[in-house]
Each structure stands twice: as C-alpha cells, then as structure tokens.
GROMACS .gro file of C-alpha atoms in nm:
model
  255
    1MET     CA    1   4.811  13.904   8.572
    2THR     CA    2   4.917  13.835   8.933
    3ALA     CA    3   5.255  13.701   9.045
    4PRO     CA    4   5.230  13.532   9.385
    5ALA     CA    5   5.492  13.342   9.579
    6PRO     CA    6   5.502  12.988   9.429
    7ASP     CA    7   5.360  12.817   9.738
    8SER     CA    8   5.061  13.053   9.754
    9ALA     CA    9   4.944  13.046   9.391
   10LEU     CA   10   4.665  12.793   9.442
   11PRO     CA   11   4.510  12.954   9.756
   12ILE     CA   12   4.515  13.299   9.594
   13ALA     CA   13   4.370  13.162   9.270
   14GLY     CA   14   4.097  12.991   9.472
   15ALA     CA   15   4.012  13.316   9.650
   16LEU     CA   16   3.990  13.498   9.317
   17ALA     CA   17   3.773  13.222   9.172
   18ARG     CA   18   3.519  13.256   9.452
   19ARG     CA   19   3.454  13.620   9.364
   20PRO     CA   20   3.139  13.671   9.154
   21ASP     CA   21   3.313  13.932   8.936
   22THR     CA   22   3.591  13.703   8.811
   23GLY     CA   23   3.615  13.450   8.531
   24TRP     CA   24   3.880  13.233   8.368
   25VAL     CA   25   4.113  13.212   8.666
   26SER     CA   26   4.417  13.006   8.565
   27ILE     CA   27   4.760  12.922   8.703
   28THR     CA   28   5.041  12.966   8.450
   29SER     CA   29   5.420  12.975   8.417
   30GLY     CA   30   5.519  12.682   8.634
   31GLY     CA   31   5.275  12.783   8.906
   32THR     CA   32   5.427  13.126   8.959
   33GLU     CA   33   5.160  13.345   8.791
   34ILE     CA   34   4.782  13.372   8.791
   35ALA     CA   35   4.583  13.497   8.491
   36CYS     CA   36   4.237  13.629   8.573
   37THR     CA   37   3.955  13.811   8.396
   38VAL     CA   38   3.756  14.065   8.596
   39ARG     CA   39   3.410  14.182   8.488
   40VAL     CA   40   3.333  14.526   8.631
   41PRO     CA   41   3.010  14.720   8.557
   42ALA     CA   42   3.069  15.062   8.407
   43SER     CA   43   2.916  15.228   8.713
   44ALA     CA   44   3.140  15.043   8.961
   45ASP     CA   45   3.476  15.141   9.103
   46ARG     CA   46   3.712  14.980   8.851
   47GLU     CA   47   4.008  15.009   9.086
   48THR     CA   48   3.859  14.826   9.385
   49LEU     CA   49   3.998  14.479   9.316
   50LEU     CA   50   4.305  14.539   9.106
   51LEU     CA   51   4.464  14.846   9.258
   52GLN     CA   52   4.352  14.827   9.620
   53LYS     CA   53   4.304  14.470   9.736
   54LEU     CA   54   4.543  14.257   9.532
   55PRO     CA   55   4.868  14.450   9.591
   56ARG     CA   56   4.805  14.434   9.968
   57THR     CA   57   4.740  14.060   9.961
   58PRO     CA   58   5.016  13.874  10.147
   59ARG     CA   59   5.248  13.676   9.919
   60VAL     CA   60   5.150  13.871   9.604
   61THR     CA   61   5.472  14.012   9.459
   62SER     CA   62   5.335  14.198   9.155
   63VAL     CA   63   5.015  14.278   8.965
   64SER     CA   64   4.965  14.387   8.604
   65ALA     CA   65   4.628  14.495   8.464
   66HIS     CA   66   4.510  14.522   8.104
   67CYS     CA   67   4.184  14.648   7.957
   68VAL     CA   68   4.018  14.470   7.664
   69VAL     CA   69   3.959  14.737   7.400
   70HIS     CA   70   3.839  14.518   7.111
   71GLN     CA   71   3.758  14.150   7.086
   72PHE     CA   72   3.838  13.950   6.774
   73ALA     CA   73   3.736  13.594   6.867
   74GLY     CA   74   3.540  13.416   7.136
   75GLN     CA   75   3.243  13.495   7.360
   76ALA     CA   76   3.000  13.752   7.221
   77VAL     CA   77   3.176  13.812   6.889
   78GLY     CA   78   2.974  13.539   6.722
   79PRO     CA   79   3.006  13.168   6.659
   80ASP     CA   80   3.357  13.041   6.593
   81LEU     CA   81   3.272  12.723   6.405
   82HIS     CA   82   3.569  12.542   6.253
   83ASP     CA   83   3.432  12.188   6.269
   84ASP     CA   84   3.437  12.027   5.925
   85ALA     CA   85   3.163  11.790   6.043
   86LEU     CA   86   2.911  12.075   6.019
   87THR     CA   87   2.752  12.154   5.686
   88ALA     CA   88   2.707  12.509   5.558
   89GLU     CA   89   2.335  12.480   5.634
   90GLN     CA   90   2.403  12.374   5.993
   91ILE     CA   91   2.647  12.660   6.046
   92GLU     CA   92   2.390  12.902   5.904
   93ALA     CA   93   2.127  12.767   6.143
   94LEU     CA   94   2.359  12.822   6.439
   95THR     CA   95   2.453  13.174   6.333
   96PRO     CA   96   2.235  13.452   6.479
   97VAL     CA   97   2.086  13.692   6.229
   98TRP     CA   98   2.297  13.984   6.354
   99ALA     CA   99   2.622  13.785   6.313
  100ALA     CA  100   2.553  13.689   5.951
  101PRO     CA  101   2.713  13.893   5.670
  102GLY     CA  102   2.516  14.215   5.629
  103GLY     CA  103   2.323  14.153   5.949
  104ALA     CA  104   2.243  14.429   6.198
  105ARG     CA  105   2.180  14.399   6.569
  106PRO     CA  106   1.849  14.524   6.710
  107ALA     CA  107   1.879  14.814   6.950
  108ALA     CA  108   1.790  14.642   7.281
  109ARG     CA  109   2.036  14.721   7.560
  110LEU     CA  110   2.080  14.607   7.916
  111THR     CA  111   1.923  14.827   8.184
  112PRO     CA  112   1.928  14.818   8.567
  113ALA     CA  113   1.586  14.651   8.550
  114ASP     CA  114   1.754  14.346   8.393
  115ALA     CA  115   1.968  14.283   8.702
  116PRO     CA  116   1.741  14.011   8.854
  117LEU     CA  117   1.735  13.827   8.521
  118LEU     CA  118   2.113  13.843   8.477
  119GLU     CA  119   2.180  13.734   8.836
  120ALA     CA  120   1.954  13.431   8.791
  121LEU     CA  121   2.120  13.334   8.463
  122ALA     CA  122   2.467  13.380   8.613
  123ARG     CA  123   2.381  13.117   8.874
  124ASP     CA  124   2.231  12.877   8.619
  125GLY     CA  125   2.217  12.960   8.250
  126ARG     CA  126   1.987  12.664   8.183
  127LEU     CA  127   1.687  12.797   8.378
  128SER     CA  128   1.355  12.766   8.197
  129TYR     CA  129   1.128  13.065   8.142
  130ALA     CA  130   0.902  12.941   8.421
  131GLU     CA  131   1.199  12.915   8.659
  132LEU     CA  132   1.322  13.260   8.557
  133ALA     CA  133   0.977  13.402   8.624
  134ALA     CA  134   0.970  13.243   8.970
  135THR     CA  135   1.321  13.369   9.049
  136THR     CA  136   1.278  13.725   8.922
  137GLY     CA  137   0.913  13.778   9.012
  138TRP     CA  138   0.834  13.865   8.650
  139PRO     CA  139   0.546  13.716   8.452
  140GLU     CA  140   0.672  13.427   8.240
  141SER     CA  141   0.573  13.614   7.922
  142THR     CA  142   0.789  13.910   8.031
  143ALA     CA  143   1.090  13.687   8.099
  144ARG     CA  144   1.048  13.517   7.762
  145ARG     CA  145   1.010  13.845   7.571
  146ARG     CA  146   1.305  14.014   7.742
  147MET     CA  147   1.531  13.713   7.688
  148GLN     CA  148   1.444  13.713   7.318
  149GLU     CA  149   1.514  14.087   7.288
  150LEU     CA  150   1.853  14.056   7.457
  151PHE     CA  151   1.950  13.749   7.253
  152GLU     CA  152   1.861  13.919   6.926
  153SER     CA  153   2.056  14.233   7.018
  154GLY     CA  154   2.367  14.037   7.117
  155SER     CA  155   2.354  14.177   7.471
  156LEU     CA  156   2.288  13.823   7.593
  157TYR     CA  157   2.452  13.515   7.445
  158THR     CA  158   2.528  13.155   7.531
  159ASP     CA  159   2.883  13.040   7.589
  160VAL     CA  160   2.942  12.672   7.658
  161GLU     CA  161   3.278  12.559   7.793
  162SER     CA  162   3.409  12.207   7.840
  163LYS     CA  163   3.741  12.052   7.926
  164PRO     CA  164   3.957  12.040   7.610
  165GLU     CA  165   4.126  11.729   7.751
  166MET     CA  166   3.803  11.537   7.691
  167TYR     CA  167   3.862  11.580   7.318
  168GLY     CA  168   4.234  11.513   7.319
  169PHE     CA  169   4.355  11.875   7.340
  170ARG     CA  170   4.608  11.894   7.622
  171ALA     CA  171   4.809  12.208   7.544
  172ALA     CA  172   4.643  12.538   7.637
  173VAL     CA  173   4.877  12.833   7.591
  174LEU     CA  174   4.816  13.198   7.672
  175LEU     CA  175   4.970  13.428   7.411
  176TRP     CA  176   5.080  13.789   7.444
  177LEU     CA  177   5.150  13.949   7.105
  178THR     CA  178   5.313  14.276   7.012
  179VAL     CA  179   5.156  14.383   6.683
  180ALA     CA  180   5.220  14.690   6.470
  181PRO     CA  181   4.919  14.920   6.532
  182SER     CA  182   4.847  14.949   6.160
  183ARG     CA  183   4.818  14.569   6.143
  184LEU     CA  184   4.602  14.511   6.451
  185ALA     CA  185   4.275  14.465   6.263
  186ALA     CA  186   4.431  14.234   6.003
  187VAL     CA  187   4.608  14.019   6.263
  188GLY     CA  188   4.290  14.000   6.471
  189ALA     CA  189   4.089  13.887   6.168
  190ALA     CA  190   4.352  13.622   6.090
  191LEU     CA  191   4.352  13.493   6.447
  192ARG     CA  192   3.975  13.455   6.433
  193GLU     CA  193   4.017  13.214   6.142
  194HIS     CA  194   4.281  13.001   6.316
  195GLU     CA  195   4.116  12.687   6.451
  196GLU     CA  196   4.366  12.679   6.737
  197ILE     CA  197   4.251  13.018   6.871
  198VAL     CA  198   3.950  13.019   7.103
  199TYR     CA  199   3.992  13.377   7.225
  200ALA     CA  200   4.171  13.686   7.094
  201ALA     CA  201   4.145  14.053   7.184
  202ALA     CA  202   4.327  14.383   7.154
  203ILE     CA  203   4.435  14.501   7.499
  204THR     CA  204   4.612  14.787   7.669
  205GLY     CA  205   4.964  14.751   7.804
  206PRO     CA  206   5.312  14.671   7.675
  207THR     CA  207   5.171  14.395   7.453
  208ASN     CA  208   4.861  14.482   7.254
  209VAL     CA  209   4.700  14.146   7.172
  210GLN     CA  210   4.609  13.861   7.404
  211ALA     CA  211   4.499  13.522   7.272
  212LEU     CA  212   4.441  13.168   7.392
  213ALA     CA  213   4.552  12.875   7.176
  214ILE     CA  214   4.428  12.520   7.235
  215CYS     CA  215   4.636  12.245   7.071
  216ARG     CA  216   4.658  11.868   7.104
  217ASP     CA  217   5.005  11.879   7.254
  218MET     CA  218   5.316  12.095   7.271
  219PRO     CA  219   5.456  11.969   6.936
  220ALA     CA  220   5.127  12.079   6.777
  221PHE     CA  221   5.157  12.417   6.948
  222TYR     CA  222   5.513  12.451   6.817
  223ARG     CA  223   5.388  12.392   6.463
  224TYR     CA  224   5.114  12.650   6.512
  225LEU     CA  225   5.364  12.900   6.651
  226THR     CA  226   5.618  12.859   6.372
  227GLU     CA  227   5.396  12.790   6.072
  228LYS     CA  228   5.084  13.001   6.126
  229LEU     CA  229   5.123  13.258   6.401
  230GLY     CA  230   5.483  13.344   6.318
  231SER     CA  231   5.400  13.408   5.953
  232LEU     CA  232   5.142  13.679   6.021
  233ASP     CA  233   5.254  14.015   5.886
  234GLY     CA  234   5.273  14.271   6.166
  235VAL     CA  235   5.343  14.035   6.456
  236GLN     CA  236   5.666  14.169   6.605
  237ARG     CA  237   5.695  13.967   6.925
  238VAL     CA  238   5.527  13.665   7.084
  239GLU     CA  239   5.530  13.565   7.450
  240SER     CA  240   5.367  13.240   7.556
  241GLU     CA  241   5.263  13.090   7.889
  242PRO     CA  242   5.117  12.739   7.922
  243LEU     CA  243   4.807  12.715   8.136
  244LEU     CA  244   4.886  12.459   8.403
  245ARG     CA  245   4.551  12.457   8.578
  246ASN     CA  246   4.212  12.619   8.522
  247VAL     CA  247   4.068  12.707   8.862
  248LYS     CA  248   3.762  12.881   8.720
  249GLN     CA  249   3.623  12.897   8.371
  250LEU     CA  250   3.335  13.117   8.256
  251GLY     CA  251   3.164  13.116   8.593
  252THR     CA  252   3.221  12.774   8.747
  253VAL     CA  253   3.489  12.698   9.003
  254ARG     CA  254   3.663  12.374   8.906
  255PRO     CA  255   3.776  12.128   9.176
   0.00000   0.00000   0.00000
C-alpha cells in the first residue's frame, strides 16, 4: 500500500502499472492511496521495488508492504463458481481434476527452462500452440505437452478478468481484517463461500487477512458487511477502502 500526495496518485499508479512485475494497481481512499500487487521470483531481490525505489519517489509519503502467506479464494486456488445458472455437471466439467474433492496435483513444477513460455503467455494468454512454438523456438509438440503438464499440476492456470460494472456491480471494496489466529482457516473457508468475495488471503502485517468484495452498490456492501462478514466468529476488526479506479488488473493497463 502506497500513500502519495493526492495530486500525484494517478501518475504514480500509472508508473507502477507499467512495470512487468506488478498487477492489480488500484487507487483507493478518495484518491489518496494506491494498492498494488508485486510478483517477485524467489531468486530475485525482494526489496528492490518496495524498500528502495518507492520510498525515494517524490510525493510518496508512506509505504506499507505485506506478504501473502496463504490464499483462500481467487486466482490459482481453484474455480470460484457461485453462478446458479450453472448445473452441477457444468461446474464439474469446469473443475480441474486436482481441485476436485480428493484430487491430487501432479508433480510438475516451473523451471528456468519455462521462462520463454511464461513470458509469451504473459504478453498474450490466448496464443495458440503454433504461435507459442514460433515465439519460444520450441517444437509445437513440446509447447503443447509442457502446457498440459503445467495446467494439470496447477502451476499454470487461466484467470479471466472483466469490468464488474458491465454486469451491474459498481461497488468494489478492499477489506483488511483482523482475525484471531485460531480462526484464520475457518474465516478463510467462509470467505471463499461468500459470493461477494473474489479474492481473500492471509497476509503479514498488523491485519492478517486481505479480501476484495464486489457488490452491486454501497447499500449492498453494507448488507454484506453487517449480515455476513460481521457475523463470522473470529473477526475482530474490519477496515474497508473503496476502489475508486483500477489502473491495472491482472496484467493489462486500463485507460
């Protein structure tokens, strides 16, 4: 979380969004704070962006950093399907084998040799096997086989994002929860079942759970806050920040 001077929030958010190692760059809290996710390889210097560059950026007044230690909902955790229009058979068809009850992930893991494949997919996740082969220099059969191995292991997954406003959801709120440590797993499991929650994770820092709620409007968010979130056993404190503008989502900079 970065706190810039109010008149510099958008330029700083734009600069963060242009970095290849960032995702989900958003302006919150009346335009006075920026929320940003940073993806750093294990072999890289984790402090380069957060502790060296950002604090020295003109007009940045404070920076707070949190590490995701366990993810409950969203992204690679598995499909979060709450749409009543889908039948049980359709949900089963969309659920990977490893995410089904009793399923186990194959052992394939990412290696440095996968870097050309990942870089190509980061630029365009819709590339065909033939296009991936041309981009990476691999035989098409190799690209196809490696993609299948990584998909089946859960190391590679698809994540489609769209504007919630297109579907009538106009209230996106970032949540910071303080949860009793003994209740973390239970609260995380409950959040995963809430249709309003699109992302939830245990994090380091003064609050130990971060989540993103998407509601139709602020009255709907109020009902969620008071009727569902507030009733969870173990939730001791809730802080909320409306997302005013998404500058970058998964990997695309939005105009």
